[in-house]
Tab-separated table of C-alpha atoms in Angstrom:
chain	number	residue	atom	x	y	z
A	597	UNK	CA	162.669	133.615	147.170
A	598	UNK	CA	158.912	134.374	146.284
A	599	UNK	CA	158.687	135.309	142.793
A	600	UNK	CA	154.394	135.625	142.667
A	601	UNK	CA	154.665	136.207	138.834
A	602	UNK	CA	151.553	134.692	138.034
A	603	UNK	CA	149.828	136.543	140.378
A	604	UNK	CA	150.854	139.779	139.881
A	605	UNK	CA	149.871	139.826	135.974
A	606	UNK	CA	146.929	139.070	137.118
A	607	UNK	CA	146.940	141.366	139.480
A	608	UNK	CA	147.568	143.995	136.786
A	609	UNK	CA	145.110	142.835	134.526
A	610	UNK	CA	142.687	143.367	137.259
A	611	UNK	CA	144.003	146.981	137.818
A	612	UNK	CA	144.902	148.342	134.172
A	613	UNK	CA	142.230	150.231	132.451
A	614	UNK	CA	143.659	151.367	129.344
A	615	UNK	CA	141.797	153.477	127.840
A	616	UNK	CA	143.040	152.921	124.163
A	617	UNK	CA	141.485	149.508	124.157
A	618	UNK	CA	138.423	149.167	121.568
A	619	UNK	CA	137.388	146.266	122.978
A	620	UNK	CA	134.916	145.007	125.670
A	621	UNK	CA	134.013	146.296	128.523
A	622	UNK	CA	136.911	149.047	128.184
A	623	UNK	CA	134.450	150.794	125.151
A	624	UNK	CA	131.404	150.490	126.998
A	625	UNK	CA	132.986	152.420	130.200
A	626	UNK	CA	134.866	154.707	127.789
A	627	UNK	CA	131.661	156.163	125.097
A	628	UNK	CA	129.280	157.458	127.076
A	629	UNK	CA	132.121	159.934	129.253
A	630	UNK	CA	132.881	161.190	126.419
A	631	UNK	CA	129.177	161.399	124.827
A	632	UNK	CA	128.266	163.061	127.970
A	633	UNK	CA	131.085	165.629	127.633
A	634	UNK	CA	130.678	166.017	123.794
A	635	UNK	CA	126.383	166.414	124.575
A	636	UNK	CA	127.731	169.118	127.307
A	637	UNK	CA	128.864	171.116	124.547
A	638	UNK	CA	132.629	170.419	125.178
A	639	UNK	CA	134.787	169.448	121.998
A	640	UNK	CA	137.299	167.138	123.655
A	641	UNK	CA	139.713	164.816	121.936
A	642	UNK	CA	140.971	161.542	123.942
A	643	UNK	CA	144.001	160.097	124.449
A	644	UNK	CA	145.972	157.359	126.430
A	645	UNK	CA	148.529	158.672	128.777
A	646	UNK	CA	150.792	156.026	128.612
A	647	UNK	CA	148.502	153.629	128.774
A	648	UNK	CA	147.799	154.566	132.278
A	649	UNK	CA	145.410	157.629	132.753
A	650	UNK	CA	143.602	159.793	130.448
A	651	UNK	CA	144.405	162.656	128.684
A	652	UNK	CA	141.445	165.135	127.252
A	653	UNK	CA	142.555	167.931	125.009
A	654	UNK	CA	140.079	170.518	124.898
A	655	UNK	CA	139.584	172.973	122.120
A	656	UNK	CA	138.653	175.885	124.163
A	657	UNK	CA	139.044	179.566	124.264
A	658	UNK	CA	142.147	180.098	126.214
A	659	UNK	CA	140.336	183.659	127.685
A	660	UNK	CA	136.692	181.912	128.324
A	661	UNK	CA	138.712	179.540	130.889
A	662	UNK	CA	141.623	181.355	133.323
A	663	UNK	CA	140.510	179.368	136.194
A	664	UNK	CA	141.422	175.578	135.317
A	665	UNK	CA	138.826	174.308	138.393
A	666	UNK	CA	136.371	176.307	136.609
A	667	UNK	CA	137.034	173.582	134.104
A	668	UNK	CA	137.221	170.713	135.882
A	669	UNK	CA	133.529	171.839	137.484
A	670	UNK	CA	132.272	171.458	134.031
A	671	UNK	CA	133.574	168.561	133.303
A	672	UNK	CA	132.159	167.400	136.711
A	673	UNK	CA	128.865	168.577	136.433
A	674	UNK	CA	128.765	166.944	132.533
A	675	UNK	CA	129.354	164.032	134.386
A	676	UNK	CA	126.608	163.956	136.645
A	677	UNK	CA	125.372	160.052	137.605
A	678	UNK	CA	129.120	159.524	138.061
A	679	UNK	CA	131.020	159.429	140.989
A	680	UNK	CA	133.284	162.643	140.126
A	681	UNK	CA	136.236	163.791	142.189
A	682	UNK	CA	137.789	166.972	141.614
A	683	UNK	CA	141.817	166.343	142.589
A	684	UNK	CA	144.258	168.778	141.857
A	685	UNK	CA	146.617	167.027	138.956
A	686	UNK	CA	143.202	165.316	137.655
A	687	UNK	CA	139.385	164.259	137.904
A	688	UNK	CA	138.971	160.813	138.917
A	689	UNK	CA	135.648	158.827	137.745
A	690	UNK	CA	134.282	155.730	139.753
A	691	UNK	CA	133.168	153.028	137.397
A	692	UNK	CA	130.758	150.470	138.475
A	693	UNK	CA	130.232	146.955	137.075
A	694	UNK	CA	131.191	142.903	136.949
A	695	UNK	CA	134.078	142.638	139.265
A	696	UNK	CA	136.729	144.792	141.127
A	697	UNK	CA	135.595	148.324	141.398
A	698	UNK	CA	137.591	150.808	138.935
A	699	UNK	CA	138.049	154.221	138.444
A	700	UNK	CA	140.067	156.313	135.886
A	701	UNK	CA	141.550	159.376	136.273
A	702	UNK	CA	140.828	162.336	133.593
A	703	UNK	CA	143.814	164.619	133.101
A	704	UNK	CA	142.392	167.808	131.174
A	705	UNK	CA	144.649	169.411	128.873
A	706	UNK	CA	144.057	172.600	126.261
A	707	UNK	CA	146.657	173.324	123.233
A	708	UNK	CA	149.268	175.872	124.667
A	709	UNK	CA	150.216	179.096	122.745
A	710	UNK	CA	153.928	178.984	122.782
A	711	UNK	CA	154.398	175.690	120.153
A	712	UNK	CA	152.887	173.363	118.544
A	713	UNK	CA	153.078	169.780	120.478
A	714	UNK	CA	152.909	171.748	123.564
A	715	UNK	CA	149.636	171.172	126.313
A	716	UNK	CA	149.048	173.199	128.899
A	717	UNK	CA	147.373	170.949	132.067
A	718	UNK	CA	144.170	172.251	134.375
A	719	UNK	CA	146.155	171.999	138.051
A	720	UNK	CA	144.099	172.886	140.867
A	721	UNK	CA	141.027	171.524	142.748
A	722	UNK	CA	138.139	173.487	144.957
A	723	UNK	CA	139.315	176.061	147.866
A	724	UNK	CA	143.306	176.247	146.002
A	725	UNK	CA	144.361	179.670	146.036
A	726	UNK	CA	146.366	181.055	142.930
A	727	UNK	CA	149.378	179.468	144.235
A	728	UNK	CA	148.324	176.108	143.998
A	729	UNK	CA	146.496	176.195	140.945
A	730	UNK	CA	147.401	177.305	136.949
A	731	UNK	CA	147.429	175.993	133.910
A	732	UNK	CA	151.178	174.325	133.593
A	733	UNK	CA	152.770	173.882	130.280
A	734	UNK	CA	154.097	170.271	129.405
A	735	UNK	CA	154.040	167.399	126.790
A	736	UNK	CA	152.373	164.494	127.786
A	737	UNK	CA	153.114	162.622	124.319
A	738	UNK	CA	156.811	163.576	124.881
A	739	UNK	CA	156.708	161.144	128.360
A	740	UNK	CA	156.056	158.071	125.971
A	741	UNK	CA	159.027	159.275	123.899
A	742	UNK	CA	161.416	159.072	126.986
A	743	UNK	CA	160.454	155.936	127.874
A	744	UNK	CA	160.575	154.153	124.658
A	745	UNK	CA	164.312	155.935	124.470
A	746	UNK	CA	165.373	154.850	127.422
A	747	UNK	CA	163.675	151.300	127.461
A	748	UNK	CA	163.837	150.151	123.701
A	749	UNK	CA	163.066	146.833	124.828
A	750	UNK	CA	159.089	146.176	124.817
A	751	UNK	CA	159.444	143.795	127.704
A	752	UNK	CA	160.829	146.192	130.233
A	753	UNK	CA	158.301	148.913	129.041
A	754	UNK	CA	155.807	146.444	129.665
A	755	UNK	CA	157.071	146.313	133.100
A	756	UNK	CA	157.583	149.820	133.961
A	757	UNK	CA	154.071	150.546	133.325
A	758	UNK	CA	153.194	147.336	135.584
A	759	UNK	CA	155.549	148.893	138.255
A	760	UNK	CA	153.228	152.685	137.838
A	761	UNK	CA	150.070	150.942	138.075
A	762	UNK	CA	150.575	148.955	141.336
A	763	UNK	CA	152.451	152.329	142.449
A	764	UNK	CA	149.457	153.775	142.116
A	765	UNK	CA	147.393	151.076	143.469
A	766	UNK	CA	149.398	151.529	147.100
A	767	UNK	CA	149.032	155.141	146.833
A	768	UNK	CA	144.827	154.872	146.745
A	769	UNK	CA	145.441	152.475	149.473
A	770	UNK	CA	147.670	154.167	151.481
A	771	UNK	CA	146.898	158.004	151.627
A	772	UNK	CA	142.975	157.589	152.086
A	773	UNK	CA	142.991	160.833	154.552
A	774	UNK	CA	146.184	162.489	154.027
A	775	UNK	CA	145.896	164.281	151.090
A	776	UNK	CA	148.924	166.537	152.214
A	777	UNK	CA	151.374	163.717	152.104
A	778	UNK	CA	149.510	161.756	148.745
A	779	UNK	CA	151.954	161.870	146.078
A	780	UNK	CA	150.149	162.432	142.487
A	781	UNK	CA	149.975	159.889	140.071
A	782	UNK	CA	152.654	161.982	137.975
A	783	UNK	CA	155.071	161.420	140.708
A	784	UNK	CA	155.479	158.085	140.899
A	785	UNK	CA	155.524	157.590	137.367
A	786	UNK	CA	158.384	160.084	137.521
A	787	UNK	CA	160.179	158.265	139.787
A	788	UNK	CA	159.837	154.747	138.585
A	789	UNK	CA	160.858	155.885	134.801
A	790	UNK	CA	163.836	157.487	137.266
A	791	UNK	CA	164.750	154.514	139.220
A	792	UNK	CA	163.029	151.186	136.624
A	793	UNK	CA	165.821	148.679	136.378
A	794	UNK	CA	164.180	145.717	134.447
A	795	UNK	CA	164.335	142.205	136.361
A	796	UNK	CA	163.905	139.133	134.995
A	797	UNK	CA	165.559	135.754	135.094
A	798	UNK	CA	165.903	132.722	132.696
A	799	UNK	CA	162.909	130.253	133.454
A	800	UNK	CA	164.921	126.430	133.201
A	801	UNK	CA	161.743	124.993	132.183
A	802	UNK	CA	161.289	126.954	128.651
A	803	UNK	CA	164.609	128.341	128.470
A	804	UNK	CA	163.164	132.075	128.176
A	805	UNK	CA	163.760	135.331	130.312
A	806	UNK	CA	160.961	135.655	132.279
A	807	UNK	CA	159.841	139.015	134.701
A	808	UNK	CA	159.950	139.264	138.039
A	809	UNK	CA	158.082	142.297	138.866
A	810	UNK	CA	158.001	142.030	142.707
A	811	UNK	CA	161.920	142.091	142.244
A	812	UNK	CA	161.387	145.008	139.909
A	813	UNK	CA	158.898	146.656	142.479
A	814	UNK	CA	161.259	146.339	145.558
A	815	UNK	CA	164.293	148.160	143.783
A	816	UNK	CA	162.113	151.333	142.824
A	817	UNK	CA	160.679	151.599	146.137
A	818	UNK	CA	164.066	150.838	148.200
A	819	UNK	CA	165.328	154.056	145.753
A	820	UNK	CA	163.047	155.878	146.453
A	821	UNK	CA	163.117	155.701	150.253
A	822	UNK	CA	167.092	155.732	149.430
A	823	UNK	CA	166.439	159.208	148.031
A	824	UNK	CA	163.582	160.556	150.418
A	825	UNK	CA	165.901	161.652	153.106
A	826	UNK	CA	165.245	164.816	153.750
A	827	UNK	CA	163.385	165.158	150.660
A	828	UNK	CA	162.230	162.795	148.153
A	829	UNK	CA	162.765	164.361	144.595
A	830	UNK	CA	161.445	162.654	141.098
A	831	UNK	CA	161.923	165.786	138.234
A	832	UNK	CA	159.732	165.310	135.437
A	833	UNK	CA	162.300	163.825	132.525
A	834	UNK	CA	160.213	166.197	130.094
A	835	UNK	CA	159.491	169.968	129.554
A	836	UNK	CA	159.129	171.385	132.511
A	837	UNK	CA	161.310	169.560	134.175
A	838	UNK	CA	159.832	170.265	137.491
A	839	UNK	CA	160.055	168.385	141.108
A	840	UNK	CA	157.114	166.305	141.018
A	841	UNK	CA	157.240	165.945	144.839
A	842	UNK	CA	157.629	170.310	144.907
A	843	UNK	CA	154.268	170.499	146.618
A	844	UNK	CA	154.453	168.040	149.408
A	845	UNK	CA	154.695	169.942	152.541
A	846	UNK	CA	157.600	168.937	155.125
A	847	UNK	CA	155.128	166.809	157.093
A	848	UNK	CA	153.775	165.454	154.257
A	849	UNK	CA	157.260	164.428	153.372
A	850	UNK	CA	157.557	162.717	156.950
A	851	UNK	CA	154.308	160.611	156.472
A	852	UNK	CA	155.068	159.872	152.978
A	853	UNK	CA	158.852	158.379	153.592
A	854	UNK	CA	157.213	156.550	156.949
A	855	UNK	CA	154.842	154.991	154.255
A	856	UNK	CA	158.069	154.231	151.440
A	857	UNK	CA	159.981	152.447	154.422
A	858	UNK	CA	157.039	150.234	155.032
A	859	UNK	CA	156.317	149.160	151.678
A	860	UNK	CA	159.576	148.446	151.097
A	861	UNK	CA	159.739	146.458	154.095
A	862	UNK	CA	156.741	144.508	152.876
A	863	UNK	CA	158.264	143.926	149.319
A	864	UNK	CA	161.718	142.877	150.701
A	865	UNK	CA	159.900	140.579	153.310
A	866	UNK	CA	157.761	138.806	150.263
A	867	UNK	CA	161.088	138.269	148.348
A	868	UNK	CA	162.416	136.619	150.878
A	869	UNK	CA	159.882	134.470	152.232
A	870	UNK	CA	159.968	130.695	150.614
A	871	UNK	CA	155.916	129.875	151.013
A	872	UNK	CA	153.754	131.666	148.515
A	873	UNK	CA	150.757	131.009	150.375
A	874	UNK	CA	152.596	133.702	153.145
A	875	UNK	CA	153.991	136.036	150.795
A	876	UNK	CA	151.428	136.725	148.747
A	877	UNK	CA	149.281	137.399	151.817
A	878	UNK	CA	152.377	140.042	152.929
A	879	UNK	CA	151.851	141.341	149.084
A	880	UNK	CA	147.772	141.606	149.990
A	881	UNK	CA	148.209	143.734	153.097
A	882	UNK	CA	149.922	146.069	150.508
A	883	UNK	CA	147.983	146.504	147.674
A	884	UNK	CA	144.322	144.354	148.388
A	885	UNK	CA	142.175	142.291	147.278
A	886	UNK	CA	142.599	142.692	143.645
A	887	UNK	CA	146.195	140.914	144.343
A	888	UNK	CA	145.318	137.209	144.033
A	889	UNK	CA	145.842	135.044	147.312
A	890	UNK	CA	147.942	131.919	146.568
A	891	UNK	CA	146.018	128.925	147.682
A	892	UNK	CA	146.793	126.650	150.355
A	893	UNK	CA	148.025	123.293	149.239
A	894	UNK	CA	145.876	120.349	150.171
């Protein structure tokens, strides 16, 4: 059985850009989006969505802004010398530099009127009618909550968030035309905090339980194409409760299990194959480049 460890915490540290993080290169990306929002004459306060994404909470009048893409366009055009694209859960930001090419998504947020704690998210990109576009009432911070709840121990949190990040690696990958069948970001995070089971086995050599992600990685996704028939459904274990995957058309459903079933079969082929040289290269066909290749042996 391939276990690829090693490579896929690298593989994560290639991929993770956590926006909490003071230090580095992290900063340098992370100041001047916000200088340029705060010189736009936005007051926006940052936050790390789970250390995944971005959340920006802006104080704004509530009447000033009824369309939440007229929003997003300002943020956008703020922006400008970025790559900007305006997606409906988000705005996602191409950053250039040393390395693997990144981008972070911006999730915009203003304080909701009902109660205190509560955030009400800008849903909707360019050319959605009414219908697919609002301001929806939710808790981000209350996510973080569930999982610490549910997962008390830091290891397996560590994991899950590993698990959401190469989730939503293969989604990028994946779903580069077929926006009707891309699953959001919010998604899969629902539905690995719904189907996470931590893995990990005792290492003999130091006596300590070790993770095994790709183990970890496989169950999710075999769940998930498990529960995809005829519909897959991930509900949002937080205010409002909603079916993540509500806005995936039936055909989008189609392409998006037909996707499930083949990453699973790619995961469950890796585990099973005894030369790392040949899984990790099944691993690579998944998820690219950024996934180290194991080297051949001389």
């Amino acid at each position: 059985m391939a276990l690829l460890q090693h490579h896929f915490t690298r593989f994560d540290e290639a991929i993770r850009l956590d926006w909490s993080n003071d230090d580095g290169l992290l900063r340098e990306r992370r100041e001047p989006i916000l200088e340029r929002l705060r010189l736009g004459g936005l007051d926006v306060s940052p936050f790390s969505d789970l250390g995944l994404d971005v959340g920006l909470i802006f104080a704004i009048d509530r009447s000033a802004w009824p369309n939440p893409v007229a929003l997003k366009q300002r943020v956008a055009a703020a922006l400008s010398g970025y790559a900007v694209e305006i997606r409906r859960p988000c705005l996602r930001v191409r950053l250039q530099g040393d390395g693997p090419r990144h981008h972070v998504d911006l999730s915009l947020y203003r304080p909701s009127p009902i109660a205190d704690g509560l955030f009400e998210l800008a849903v909707g990109k360019v050319g959605d009618g009414t219908r697919l576009r609002g301001w929806r009432t939710t808790n981000p911070h209350a996510l973080g909550a569930v999982i610490d709840q549910r997962f008390p121990d830091l290891e397996d949190r560590a994991q899950l968030r590993r698990i959401v990040r190469a989730l939503k690696r293969w989604k990028d990958r994946s779903f580069a035309t077929e926006a009707h069948a891309r699953p959001t970001g919010i998604a899969l995070t629902a539905s690995a905090i719904e189907w996470f089971s931590p893995k990990k086995a005792i290492d003999p050599a130091t006596g300590r339980a070790e993770p095994r992600d790709l183990e970890a990685l496989a169950s999710v996704v075999a769940s998930m194409v498990a529960d995809a028939s005829p519909r897959l459904v991930a509900r949002l274990p937080v205010s409002p409760q909603d079916d993540t995957f509500a806005r995936v058309s039936r055909a989008g459903m189609e392409v998006l299990h037909a996707r499930l079933v083949a990453l699973r079969d790619g995961l469950e082929a890796a585990l099973r194959d005894d030369e790392d040289e040949r899984a990790s290269t099944r691993v690579r066909e998944l998820f690219g480049d950024d996934f180290p290749r194991v080297a051949t042996s001389p």
